[in-house]
């Protein structure tokens, strides 16, 4: 149930308006860290980049598990991979207990808003016939799952994202449905304690492209955070993977990522990370109360 007067304020609040509202009402989940604005902005951008790199990796992990473990899929594989990726954020890191976890979920949704609303070249467009949902749909799908994961505490996601009430009404059910499927999958494919960890996902950093030189600090931050290695380790130990796999951070010439079922390689492109960073820099600053 939405707070009526909050609903009446409107669905498309600007970030700063929301933040001012949060400050006034002391509603925001994240406490004031008293960091200088620039430092906070850098942290927000790094969180946006790592959150979306993680989600992208987990989405591709979804493809990997569907193919490697013969996971039955109803509906489009791309939609299933998004749901597995989203629930994977909860399952792999148990981050719902950390203060910035809701912001990470919002980062992932907001990436699709930025993709949807930015001007693209024809080759970059996602068309109705594509195997992927439209960027706009992915934004609302992720926003719905994010809100649905904790409606009591994350009602502000409705305001922030402009998620229509007609959809929001069903989001808890959608989240529970996706979670149920992921838990079913986890129960059927998790590694038992008696099983040794035979296969692992190795993280490999190829040399970044020349154009990435200016983002070397970002690369170092991503490496130093250990996020990708931690994710690979947790996934390797959670599932009984049928073969060794590689998570390769590579230069691809395009901001993309994919899973190659022949080589068993997940490829996350430097250009994709740089793209996340570029979009993060264009996003209104998150100045938390
Ligand atoms: Zn995909």
PDB file of C-alpha atoms and ligand atoms in Angstrom:
ATOM      1  CA  UNK A   1       0.000   0.000   0.000  1.00  0.00           C
ATOM      2  CA  UNK A   2       1.457   3.311  -1.008  1.00  0.00           C
ATOM      3  CA  UNK A   3       1.428   6.281   1.267  1.00  0.00           C
ATOM      4  CA  UNK A   4      -1.266   8.307  -0.538  1.00  0.00           C
ATOM      5  CA  UNK A   5       0.324  11.737  -0.297  1.00  0.00           C
ATOM      6  CA  UNK A   6       3.689  10.369  -1.387  1.00  0.00           C
ATOM      7  CA  UNK A   7       2.006   8.785  -4.378  1.00  0.00           C
ATOM      8  CA  UNK A   8       0.347  12.057  -5.175  1.00  0.00           C
ATOM      9  CA  UNK A   9       3.737  13.753  -5.425  1.00  0.00           C
ATOM     10  CA  UNK A  10       4.280  11.959  -8.680  1.00  0.00           C
ATOM     11  CA  UNK A  11       6.099   9.074 -10.269  1.00  0.00           C
ATOM     12  CA  UNK A  12       8.988  10.758 -11.937  1.00  0.00           C
ATOM     13  CA  UNK A  13      10.751  12.608  -9.184  1.00  0.00           C
ATOM     14  CA  UNK A  14      14.186  13.862  -9.981  1.00  0.00           C
ATOM     15  CA  UNK A  15      16.956  12.347  -7.885  1.00  0.00           C
ATOM     16  CA  UNK A  16      17.648  15.580  -6.047  1.00  0.00           C
ATOM     17  CA  UNK A  17      13.977  16.057  -5.307  1.00  0.00           C
ATOM     18  CA  UNK A  18      13.781  12.559  -3.924  1.00  0.00           C
ATOM     19  CA  UNK A  19      16.885  13.058  -1.854  1.00  0.00           C
ATOM     20  CA  UNK A  20      15.557  16.329  -0.457  1.00  0.00           C
ATOM     21  CA  UNK A  21      12.329  14.515   0.317  1.00  0.00           C
ATOM     22  CA  UNK A  22      14.256  11.717   1.987  1.00  0.00           C
ATOM     23  CA  UNK A  23      16.229  14.221   4.011  1.00  0.00           C
ATOM     24  CA  UNK A  24      13.116  16.021   5.113  1.00  0.00           C
ATOM     25  CA  UNK A  25      11.336  12.861   6.122  1.00  0.00           C
ATOM     26  CA  UNK A  26      14.385  10.887   7.238  1.00  0.00           C
ATOM     27  CA  UNK A  27      13.180   8.072   4.981  1.00  0.00           C
ATOM     28  CA  UNK A  28      16.349   7.125   3.170  1.00  0.00           C
ATOM     29  CA  UNK A  29      17.974   3.890   4.217  1.00  0.00           C
ATOM     30  CA  UNK A  30      21.533   5.029   3.883  1.00  0.00           C
ATOM     31  CA  UNK A  31      22.863   7.283   6.566  1.00  0.00           C
ATOM     32  CA  UNK A  32      24.854  10.416   5.953  1.00  0.00           C
ATOM     33  CA  UNK A  33      28.448   9.358   5.699  1.00  0.00           C
ATOM     34  CA  UNK A  34      29.654  12.984   5.907  1.00  0.00           C
ATOM     35  CA  UNK A  35      31.947  12.407   2.952  1.00  0.00           C
ATOM     36  CA  UNK A  36      32.872  15.333   0.742  1.00  0.00           C
ATOM     37  CA  UNK A  37      30.552  15.570  -2.255  1.00  0.00           C
ATOM     38  CA  UNK A  38      33.227  14.642  -4.793  1.00  0.00           C
ATOM     39  CA  UNK A  39      34.350  11.677  -2.742  1.00  0.00           C
ATOM     40  CA  UNK A  40      30.758  10.485  -2.317  1.00  0.00           C
ATOM     41  CA  UNK A  41      30.188  10.933  -6.043  1.00  0.00           C
ATOM     42  CA  UNK A  42      33.232   8.791  -6.791  1.00  0.00           C
ATOM     43  CA  UNK A  43      31.978   6.107  -4.420  1.00  0.00           C
ATOM     44  CA  UNK A  44      28.529   6.228  -6.039  1.00  0.00           C
ATOM     45  CA  UNK A  45      30.089   5.851  -9.469  1.00  0.00           C
ATOM     46  CA  UNK A  46      32.293   2.976  -8.368  1.00  0.00           C
ATOM     47  CA  UNK A  47      29.286   1.263  -6.787  1.00  0.00           C
ATOM     48  CA  UNK A  48      27.289   1.771  -9.996  1.00  0.00           C
ATOM     49  CA  UNK A  49      30.115   0.278 -12.061  1.00  0.00           C
ATOM     50  CA  UNK A  50      30.732  -2.709  -9.791  1.00  0.00           C
ATOM     51  CA  UNK A  51      27.005  -3.389  -9.301  1.00  0.00           C
ATOM     52  CA  UNK A  52      26.393  -3.467 -13.027  1.00  0.00           C
ATOM     53  CA  UNK A  53      29.541  -5.467 -13.703  1.00  0.00           C
ATOM     54  CA  UNK A  54      28.319  -7.997 -11.136  1.00  0.00           C
ATOM     55  CA  UNK A  55      24.823  -8.106 -12.570  1.00  0.00           C
ATOM     56  CA  UNK A  56      26.202  -8.497 -16.075  1.00  0.00           C
ATOM     57  CA  UNK A  57      28.420 -11.313 -14.897  1.00  0.00           C
ATOM     58  CA  UNK A  58      25.519 -12.975 -13.071  1.00  0.00           C
ATOM     59  CA  UNK A  59      23.300 -12.578 -16.144  1.00  0.00           C
ATOM     60  CA  UNK A  60      25.973 -14.323 -18.190  1.00  0.00           C
ATOM     61  CA  UNK A  61      26.334 -16.887 -15.404  1.00  0.00           C
ATOM     62  CA  UNK A  62      22.624 -17.498 -15.891  1.00  0.00           C
ATOM     63  CA  UNK A  63      23.295 -18.329 -19.532  1.00  0.00           C
ATOM     64  CA  UNK A  64      26.205 -20.521 -18.434  1.00  0.00           C
ATOM     65  CA  UNK A  65      24.115 -22.494 -15.946  1.00  0.00           C
ATOM     66  CA  UNK A  66      21.225 -22.851 -18.371  1.00  0.00           C
ATOM     67  CA  UNK A  67      23.590 -24.368 -20.941  1.00  0.00           C
ATOM     68  CA  UNK A  68      26.087 -26.224 -18.749  1.00  0.00           C
ATOM     69  CA  UNK A  69      23.599 -27.729 -16.300  1.00  0.00           C
ATOM     70  CA  UNK A  70      20.696 -28.057 -18.728  1.00  0.00           C
ATOM     71  CA  UNK A  71      18.427 -25.878 -16.650  1.00  0.00           C
ATOM     72  CA  UNK A  72      14.886 -26.062 -18.035  1.00  0.00           C
ATOM     73  CA  UNK A  73      13.714 -22.655 -19.218  1.00  0.00           C
ATOM     74  CA  UNK A  74      10.176 -21.482 -19.800  1.00  0.00           C
ATOM     75  CA  UNK A  75       9.946 -18.191 -21.642  1.00  0.00           C
ATOM     76  CA  UNK A  76      12.809 -16.327 -23.170  1.00  0.00           C
ATOM     77  CA  UNK A  77      16.307 -17.265 -22.089  1.00  0.00           C
ATOM     78  CA  UNK A  78      17.303 -13.601 -21.864  1.00  0.00           C
ATOM     79  CA  UNK A  79      14.494 -12.880 -19.423  1.00  0.00           C
ATOM     80  CA  UNK A  80      15.445 -15.958 -17.395  1.00  0.00           C
ATOM     81  CA  UNK A  81      19.083 -14.824 -17.341  1.00  0.00           C
ATOM     82  CA  UNK A  82      18.012 -11.396 -16.048  1.00  0.00           C
ATOM     83  CA  UNK A  83      15.981 -13.016 -13.276  1.00  0.00           C
ATOM     84  CA  UNK A  84      18.776 -15.400 -12.352  1.00  0.00           C
ATOM     85  CA  UNK A  85      21.221 -12.505 -12.402  1.00  0.00           C
ATOM     86  CA  UNK A  86      19.026 -10.413 -10.150  1.00  0.00           C
ATOM     87  CA  UNK A  87      18.296 -13.157  -7.627  1.00  0.00           C
ATOM     88  CA  UNK A  88      21.959 -14.117  -7.848  1.00  0.00           C
ATOM     89  CA  UNK A  89      22.832 -10.749  -6.321  1.00  0.00           C
ATOM     90  CA  UNK A  90      20.970 -11.881  -3.204  1.00  0.00           C
ATOM     91  CA  UNK A  91      22.156 -15.480  -3.228  1.00  0.00           C
ATOM     92  CA  UNK A  92      25.818 -14.958  -3.899  1.00  0.00           C
ATOM     93  CA  UNK A  93      26.532 -12.086  -1.545  1.00  0.00           C
ATOM     94  CA  UNK A  94      23.711 -12.057   0.965  1.00  0.00           C
ATOM     95  CA  UNK A  95      23.973  -8.301   0.648  1.00  0.00           C
ATOM     96  CA  UNK A  96      20.453  -7.459   1.634  1.00  0.00           C
ATOM     97  CA  UNK A  97      21.926  -7.013   5.114  1.00  0.00           C
ATOM     98  CA  UNK A  98      24.278  -4.225   4.029  1.00  0.00           C
ATOM     99  CA  UNK A  99      23.110  -0.605   3.971  1.00  0.00           C
ATOM    100  CA  UNK A 100      23.987   0.021   0.330  1.00  0.00           C
ATOM    101  CA  UNK A 101      22.339  -3.108  -1.063  1.00  0.00           C
ATOM    102  CA  UNK A 102      19.105  -1.341  -2.122  1.00  0.00           C
ATOM    103  CA  UNK A 103      21.225   1.258  -3.904  1.00  0.00           C
ATOM    104  CA  UNK A 104      23.027  -1.515  -5.754  1.00  0.00           C
ATOM    105  CA  UNK A 105      19.679  -2.921  -6.912  1.00  0.00           C
ATOM    106  CA  UNK A 106      18.693   0.563  -7.995  1.00  0.00           C
ATOM    107  CA  UNK A 107      22.018   0.952  -9.829  1.00  0.00           C
ATOM    108  CA  UNK A 108      21.178  -2.097 -11.927  1.00  0.00           C
ATOM    109  CA  UNK A 109      17.678  -0.869 -12.750  1.00  0.00           C
ATOM    110  CA  UNK A 110      18.942   2.623 -13.452  1.00  0.00           C
ATOM    111  CA  UNK A 111      21.499   1.320 -15.925  1.00  0.00           C
ATOM    112  CA  UNK A 112      18.634   0.156 -18.117  1.00  0.00           C
ATOM    113  CA  UNK A 113      16.912   3.522 -17.763  1.00  0.00           C
ATOM    114  CA  UNK A 114      20.069   5.242 -18.931  1.00  0.00           C
ATOM    115  CA  UNK A 115      20.342   2.792 -21.856  1.00  0.00           C
ATOM    116  CA  UNK A 116      16.712   3.308 -22.742  1.00  0.00           C
ATOM    117  CA  UNK A 117      16.897   7.102 -22.654  1.00  0.00           C
ATOM    118  CA  UNK A 118      20.266   7.713 -24.291  1.00  0.00           C
ATOM    119  CA  UNK A 119      20.576   8.447 -27.990  1.00  0.00           C
ATOM    120  CA  UNK A 120      21.938   5.373 -29.755  1.00  0.00           C
ATOM    121  CA  UNK A 121      23.383   4.454 -33.119  1.00  0.00           C
ATOM    122  CA  UNK A 122      21.096   2.189 -35.203  1.00  0.00           C
ATOM    123  CA  UNK A 123      23.418  -0.779 -34.600  1.00  0.00           C
ATOM    124  CA  UNK A 124      23.106  -0.307 -30.834  1.00  0.00           C
ATOM    125  CA  UNK A 125      19.319  -0.287 -30.780  1.00  0.00           C
ATOM    126  CA  UNK A 126      17.347  -3.213 -29.403  1.00  0.00           C
ATOM    127  CA  UNK A 127      14.353  -3.858 -31.625  1.00  0.00           C
ATOM    128  CA  UNK A 128      11.055  -5.571 -30.866  1.00  0.00           C
ATOM    129  CA  UNK A 129      12.149  -8.698 -32.723  1.00  0.00           C
ATOM    130  CA  UNK A 130      15.306  -9.094 -30.640  1.00  0.00           C
ATOM    131  CA  UNK A 131      15.790 -11.984 -28.219  1.00  0.00           C
ATOM    132  CA  UNK A 132      16.367  -9.386 -25.480  1.00  0.00           C
ATOM    133  CA  UNK A 133      13.566  -7.365 -23.955  1.00  0.00           C
ATOM    134  CA  UNK A 134      13.618  -3.673 -24.842  1.00  0.00           C
ATOM    135  CA  UNK A 135      15.822  -1.541 -22.565  1.00  0.00           C
ATOM    136  CA  UNK A 136      12.715   0.201 -21.236  1.00  0.00           C
ATOM    137  CA  UNK A 137      11.177  -3.154 -20.335  1.00  0.00           C
ATOM    138  CA  UNK A 138      14.352  -4.344 -18.646  1.00  0.00           C
ATOM    139  CA  UNK A 139      14.382  -1.150 -16.592  1.00  0.00           C
ATOM    140  CA  UNK A 140      10.850  -1.707 -15.342  1.00  0.00           C
ATOM    141  CA  UNK A 141      11.408  -5.443 -14.875  1.00  0.00           C
ATOM    142  CA  UNK A 142      14.462  -4.869 -12.672  1.00  0.00           C
ATOM    143  CA  UNK A 143      12.859  -1.943 -10.834  1.00  0.00           C
ATOM    144  CA  UNK A 144       9.850  -4.184 -10.131  1.00  0.00           C
ATOM    145  CA  UNK A 145      12.028  -6.999  -8.779  1.00  0.00           C
ATOM    146  CA  UNK A 146      14.016  -4.522  -6.674  1.00  0.00           C
ATOM    147  CA  UNK A 147      10.890  -3.033  -5.108  1.00  0.00           C
ATOM    148  CA  UNK A 148       9.262  -6.459  -4.804  1.00  0.00           C
ATOM    149  CA  UNK A 149      12.218  -7.796  -2.852  1.00  0.00           C
ATOM    150  CA  UNK A 150      11.255  -5.707   0.186  1.00  0.00           C
ATOM    151  CA  UNK A 151       8.092  -3.655  -0.388  1.00  0.00           C
ATOM    152  CA  UNK A 152       7.860  -2.519   3.207  1.00  0.00           C
ATOM    153  CA  UNK A 153      11.238  -0.803   3.184  1.00  0.00           C
ATOM    154  CA  UNK A 154      11.752  -0.048  -0.503  1.00  0.00           C
ATOM    155  CA  UNK A 155       8.578   1.841  -1.311  1.00  0.00           C
ATOM    156  CA  UNK A 156      10.808   4.778  -2.291  1.00  0.00           C
ATOM    157  CA  UNK A 157      11.936   2.757  -5.332  1.00  0.00           C
ATOM    158  CA  UNK A 158       8.463   3.279  -6.786  1.00  0.00           C
ATOM    159  CA  UNK A 159       8.890   7.022  -6.499  1.00  0.00           C
ATOM    160  CA  UNK A 160      12.466   7.003  -7.714  1.00  0.00           C
ATOM    161  CA  UNK A 161      11.919   4.861 -10.775  1.00  0.00           C
ATOM    162  CA  UNK A 162       8.409   5.941 -11.724  1.00  0.00           C
ATOM    163  CA  UNK A 163       7.250   2.328 -11.591  1.00  0.00           C
ATOM    164  CA  UNK A 164       3.496   2.508 -12.209  1.00  0.00           C
ATOM    165  CA  UNK A 165       1.300   1.298  -9.376  1.00  0.00           C
ATOM    166  CA  UNK A 166      -0.441  -1.080 -11.768  1.00  0.00           C
ATOM    167  CA  UNK A 167       2.841  -2.995 -12.084  1.00  0.00           C
ATOM    168  CA  UNK A 168       4.087  -2.356  -8.557  1.00  0.00           C
ATOM    169  CA  UNK A 169       1.050  -4.106  -7.141  1.00  0.00           C
ATOM    170  CA  UNK A 170       2.347  -7.430  -8.472  1.00  0.00           C
ATOM    171  CA  UNK A 171       6.073  -6.919  -7.853  1.00  0.00           C
ATOM    172  CA  UNK A 172       6.298  -8.828  -4.604  1.00  0.00           C
ATOM    173  CA  UNK A 173       4.684 -11.801  -6.354  1.00  0.00           C
ATOM    174  CA  UNK A 174       7.102 -11.427  -9.271  1.00  0.00           C
ATOM    175  CA  UNK A 175      10.080 -11.320  -6.931  1.00  0.00           C
ATOM    176  CA  UNK A 176       8.841 -14.324  -4.937  1.00  0.00           C
ATOM    177  CA  UNK A 177       8.256 -16.253  -8.163  1.00  0.00           C
ATOM    178  CA  UNK A 178      11.760 -15.522  -9.430  1.00  0.00           C
ATOM    179  CA  UNK A 179      13.250 -16.302  -6.017  1.00  0.00           C
ATOM    180  CA  UNK A 180      11.329 -19.582  -5.827  1.00  0.00           C
ATOM    181  CA  UNK A 181      12.671 -20.635  -9.234  1.00  0.00           C
ATOM    182  CA  UNK A 182      16.227 -19.692  -8.281  1.00  0.00           C
ATOM    183  CA  UNK A 183      15.979 -21.520  -4.942  1.00  0.00           C
ATOM    184  CA  UNK A 184      14.584 -24.592  -6.686  1.00  0.00           C
ATOM    185  CA  UNK A 185      17.468 -24.412  -9.061  1.00  0.00           C
ATOM    186  CA  UNK A 186      19.944 -23.948  -6.226  1.00  0.00           C
ATOM    187  CA  UNK A 187      18.602 -26.990  -4.357  1.00  0.00           C
ATOM    188  CA  UNK A 188      18.891 -29.179  -7.418  1.00  0.00           C
ATOM    189  CA  UNK A 189      22.315 -28.085  -8.568  1.00  0.00           C
ATOM    190  CA  UNK A 190      24.233 -26.987  -5.503  1.00  0.00           C
ATOM    191  CA  UNK A 191      27.391 -28.771  -4.592  1.00  0.00           C
ATOM    192  CA  UNK A 192      27.035 -31.136  -1.654  1.00  0.00           C
ATOM    193  CA  UNK A 193      29.497 -30.909   1.225  1.00  0.00           C
ATOM    194  CA  UNK A 194      30.855 -34.305   0.258  1.00  0.00           C
ATOM    195  CA  UNK A 195      31.714 -33.127  -3.223  1.00  0.00           C
ATOM    196  CA  UNK A 196      35.134 -31.550  -3.591  1.00  0.00           C
ATOM    197  CA  UNK A 197      35.379 -28.364  -5.605  1.00  0.00           C
ATOM    198  CA  UNK A 198      36.606 -29.870  -8.859  1.00  0.00           C
ATOM    199  CA  UNK A 199      36.176 -26.941 -11.158  1.00  0.00           C
ATOM    200  CA  UNK A 200      36.551 -23.241 -10.755  1.00  0.00           C
ATOM    201  CA  UNK A 201      35.939 -20.024 -12.573  1.00  0.00           C
ATOM    202  CA  UNK A 202      39.254 -18.353 -13.118  1.00  0.00           C
ATOM    203  CA  UNK A 203      39.360 -14.597 -13.496  1.00  0.00           C
ATOM    204  CA  UNK A 204      41.728 -13.431 -16.208  1.00  0.00           C
ATOM    205  CA  UNK A 205      42.515  -9.814 -16.985  1.00  0.00           C
ATOM    206  CA  UNK A 206      43.707  -9.365 -20.543  1.00  0.00           C
ATOM    207  CA  UNK A 207      45.598  -6.212 -21.395  1.00  0.00           C
ATOM    208  CA  UNK A 208      43.223  -3.288 -21.618  1.00  0.00           C
ATOM    209  CA  UNK A 209      42.830  -1.523 -24.950  1.00  0.00           C
ATOM    210  CA  UNK A 210      44.780   1.609 -25.737  1.00  0.00           C
ATOM    211  CA  UNK A 211      41.644   3.702 -25.338  1.00  0.00           C
ATOM    212  CA  UNK A 212      41.290   2.367 -21.790  1.00  0.00           C
ATOM    213  CA  UNK A 213      44.460   4.091 -20.613  1.00  0.00           C
ATOM    214  CA  UNK A 214      42.501   7.009 -19.244  1.00  0.00           C
ATOM    215  CA  UNK A 215      40.414   4.576 -17.210  1.00  0.00           C
ATOM    216  CA  UNK A 216      43.335   2.715 -15.688  1.00  0.00           C
ATOM    217  CA  UNK A 217      42.335   4.048 -12.269  1.00  0.00           C
ATOM    218  CA  UNK A 218      38.928   2.472 -12.725  1.00  0.00           C
ATOM    219  CA  UNK A 219      40.505  -0.839 -13.684  1.00  0.00           C
ATOM    220  CA  UNK A 220      42.694  -0.707 -10.600  1.00  0.00           C
ATOM    221  CA  UNK A 221      39.671   0.055  -8.434  1.00  0.00           C
ATOM    222  CA  UNK A 222      37.744  -2.853  -9.916  1.00  0.00           C
ATOM    223  CA  UNK A 223      40.738  -5.131  -9.371  1.00  0.00           C
ATOM    224  CA  UNK A 224      41.389  -3.818  -5.883  1.00  0.00           C
ATOM    225  CA  UNK A 225      37.758  -4.269  -4.886  1.00  0.00           C
ATOM    226  CA  UNK A 226      38.156  -8.002  -5.534  1.00  0.00           C
ATOM    227  CA  UNK A 227      34.467  -8.083  -6.492  1.00  0.00           C
ATOM    228  CA  UNK A 228      34.878 -10.199  -9.573  1.00  0.00           C
ATOM    229  CA  UNK A 229      37.229 -12.674  -7.919  1.00  0.00           C
ATOM    230  CA  UNK A 230      34.887 -12.991  -4.937  1.00  0.00           C
ATOM    231  CA  UNK A 231      31.945 -13.616  -7.224  1.00  0.00           C
ATOM    232  CA  UNK A 232      33.840 -16.225  -9.232  1.00  0.00           C
ATOM    233  CA  UNK A 233      34.977 -17.951  -6.032  1.00  0.00           C
ATOM    234  CA  UNK A 234      31.502 -18.056  -4.527  1.00  0.00           C
ATOM    235  CA  UNK A 235      29.943 -19.388  -7.715  1.00  0.00           C
ATOM    236  CA  UNK A 236      32.689 -21.991  -8.094  1.00  0.00           C
ATOM    237  CA  UNK A 237      32.176 -23.249  -4.564  1.00  0.00           C
ATOM    238  CA  UNK A 238      28.402 -23.102  -4.595  1.00  0.00           C
ATOM    239  CA  UNK A 239      27.777 -25.098  -7.749  1.00  0.00           C
ATOM    240  CA  UNK A 240      29.329 -28.350  -8.901  1.00  0.00           C
ATOM    241  CA  UNK A 241      30.532 -26.937 -12.173  1.00  0.00           C
ATOM    242  CA  UNK A 242      31.025 -29.572 -14.880  1.00  0.00           C
ATOM    243  CA  UNK A 243      34.259 -28.064 -16.172  1.00  0.00           C
ATOM    244  CA  UNK A 244      36.711 -25.287 -15.556  1.00  0.00           C
ATOM    245  CA  UNK A 245      35.499 -21.953 -16.788  1.00  0.00           C
ATOM    246  CA  UNK A 246      37.030 -18.595 -17.381  1.00  0.00           C
ATOM    247  CA  UNK A 247      35.850 -15.113 -16.625  1.00  0.00           C
ATOM    248  CA  UNK A 248      37.852 -13.030 -19.003  1.00  0.00           C
ATOM    249  CA  UNK A 249      38.045  -9.275 -18.808  1.00  0.00           C
ATOM    250  CA  UNK A 250      39.053  -8.445 -22.313  1.00  0.00           C
ATOM    251  CA  UNK A 251      39.224  -5.864 -25.031  1.00  0.00           C
ATOM    252  CA  UNK A 252      36.383  -6.478 -27.489  1.00  0.00           C
ATOM    253  CA  UNK A 253      36.092  -3.241 -29.438  1.00  0.00           C
ATOM    254  CA  UNK A 254      32.513  -2.842 -28.248  1.00  0.00           C
ATOM    255  CA  UNK A 255      30.721  -2.414 -24.898  1.00  0.00           C
ATOM    256  CA  UNK A 256      29.374  -5.930 -24.612  1.00  0.00           C
ATOM    257  CA  UNK A 257      29.547  -9.153 -22.628  1.00  0.00           C
ATOM    258  CA  UNK A 258      28.669 -12.730 -23.468  1.00  0.00           C
ATOM    259  CA  UNK A 259      28.959 -16.368 -22.554  1.00  0.00           C
ATOM    260  CA  UNK A 260      30.504 -18.696 -25.117  1.00  0.00           C
ATOM    261  CA  UNK A 261      29.134 -22.186 -24.509  1.00  0.00           C
ATOM    262  CA  UNK A 262      31.812 -23.757 -26.733  1.00  0.00           C
ATOM    263  CA  UNK A 263      34.841 -22.325 -24.987  1.00  0.00           C
ATOM    264  CA  UNK A 264      33.255 -22.058 -21.532  1.00  0.00           C
ATOM    265  CA  UNK A 265      34.310 -18.445 -21.318  1.00  0.00           C
ATOM    266  CA  UNK A 266      32.466 -15.513 -19.918  1.00  0.00           C
ATOM    267  CA  UNK A 267      33.756 -12.369 -21.511  1.00  0.00           C
ATOM    268  CA  UNK A 268      33.245  -9.003 -19.905  1.00  0.00           C
ATOM    269  CA  UNK A 269      34.650  -6.305 -22.126  1.00  0.00           C
ATOM    270  CA  UNK A 270      36.735  -3.423 -20.834  1.00  0.00           C
ATOM    271  CA  UNK A 271      34.603  -1.292 -23.081  1.00  0.00           C
ATOM    272  CA  UNK A 272      31.510  -2.467 -21.175  1.00  0.00           C
ATOM    273  CA  UNK A 273      33.046  -1.356 -17.859  1.00  0.00           C
ATOM    274  CA  UNK A 274      34.089   1.944 -19.421  1.00  0.00           C
ATOM    275  CA  UNK A 275      30.526   2.305 -20.701  1.00  0.00           C
ATOM    276  CA  UNK A 276      29.155   1.776 -17.184  1.00  0.00           C
ATOM    277  CA  UNK A 277      31.536   4.444 -15.955  1.00  0.00           C
ATOM    278  CA  UNK A 278      30.488   6.860 -18.676  1.00  0.00           C
ATOM    279  CA  UNK A 279      26.822   6.383 -17.859  1.00  0.00           C
ATOM    280  CA  UNK A 280      27.556   6.695 -14.134  1.00  0.00           C
ATOM    281  CA  UNK A 281      29.188  10.064 -14.762  1.00  0.00           C
ATOM    282  CA  UNK A 282      26.087  11.256 -16.638  1.00  0.00           C
ATOM    283  CA  UNK A 283      23.708  10.176 -13.896  1.00  0.00           C
ATOM    284  CA  UNK A 284      22.559  12.813 -11.414  1.00  0.00           C
ATOM    285  CA  UNK A 285      24.735  12.662  -8.310  1.00  0.00           C
ATOM    286  CA  UNK A 286      23.474  10.667  -5.372  1.00  0.00           C
ATOM    287  CA  UNK A 287      23.807  13.103  -2.490  1.00  0.00           C
ATOM    288  CA  UNK A 288      22.543  11.180   0.470  1.00  0.00           C
ATOM    289  CA  UNK A 289      21.127  12.857   3.557  1.00  0.00           C
TER     290      UNK A 289
HETATM  291 ZN1  LIG B   1      22.005 -12.465 -22.208  1.00  0.00          ZN
END
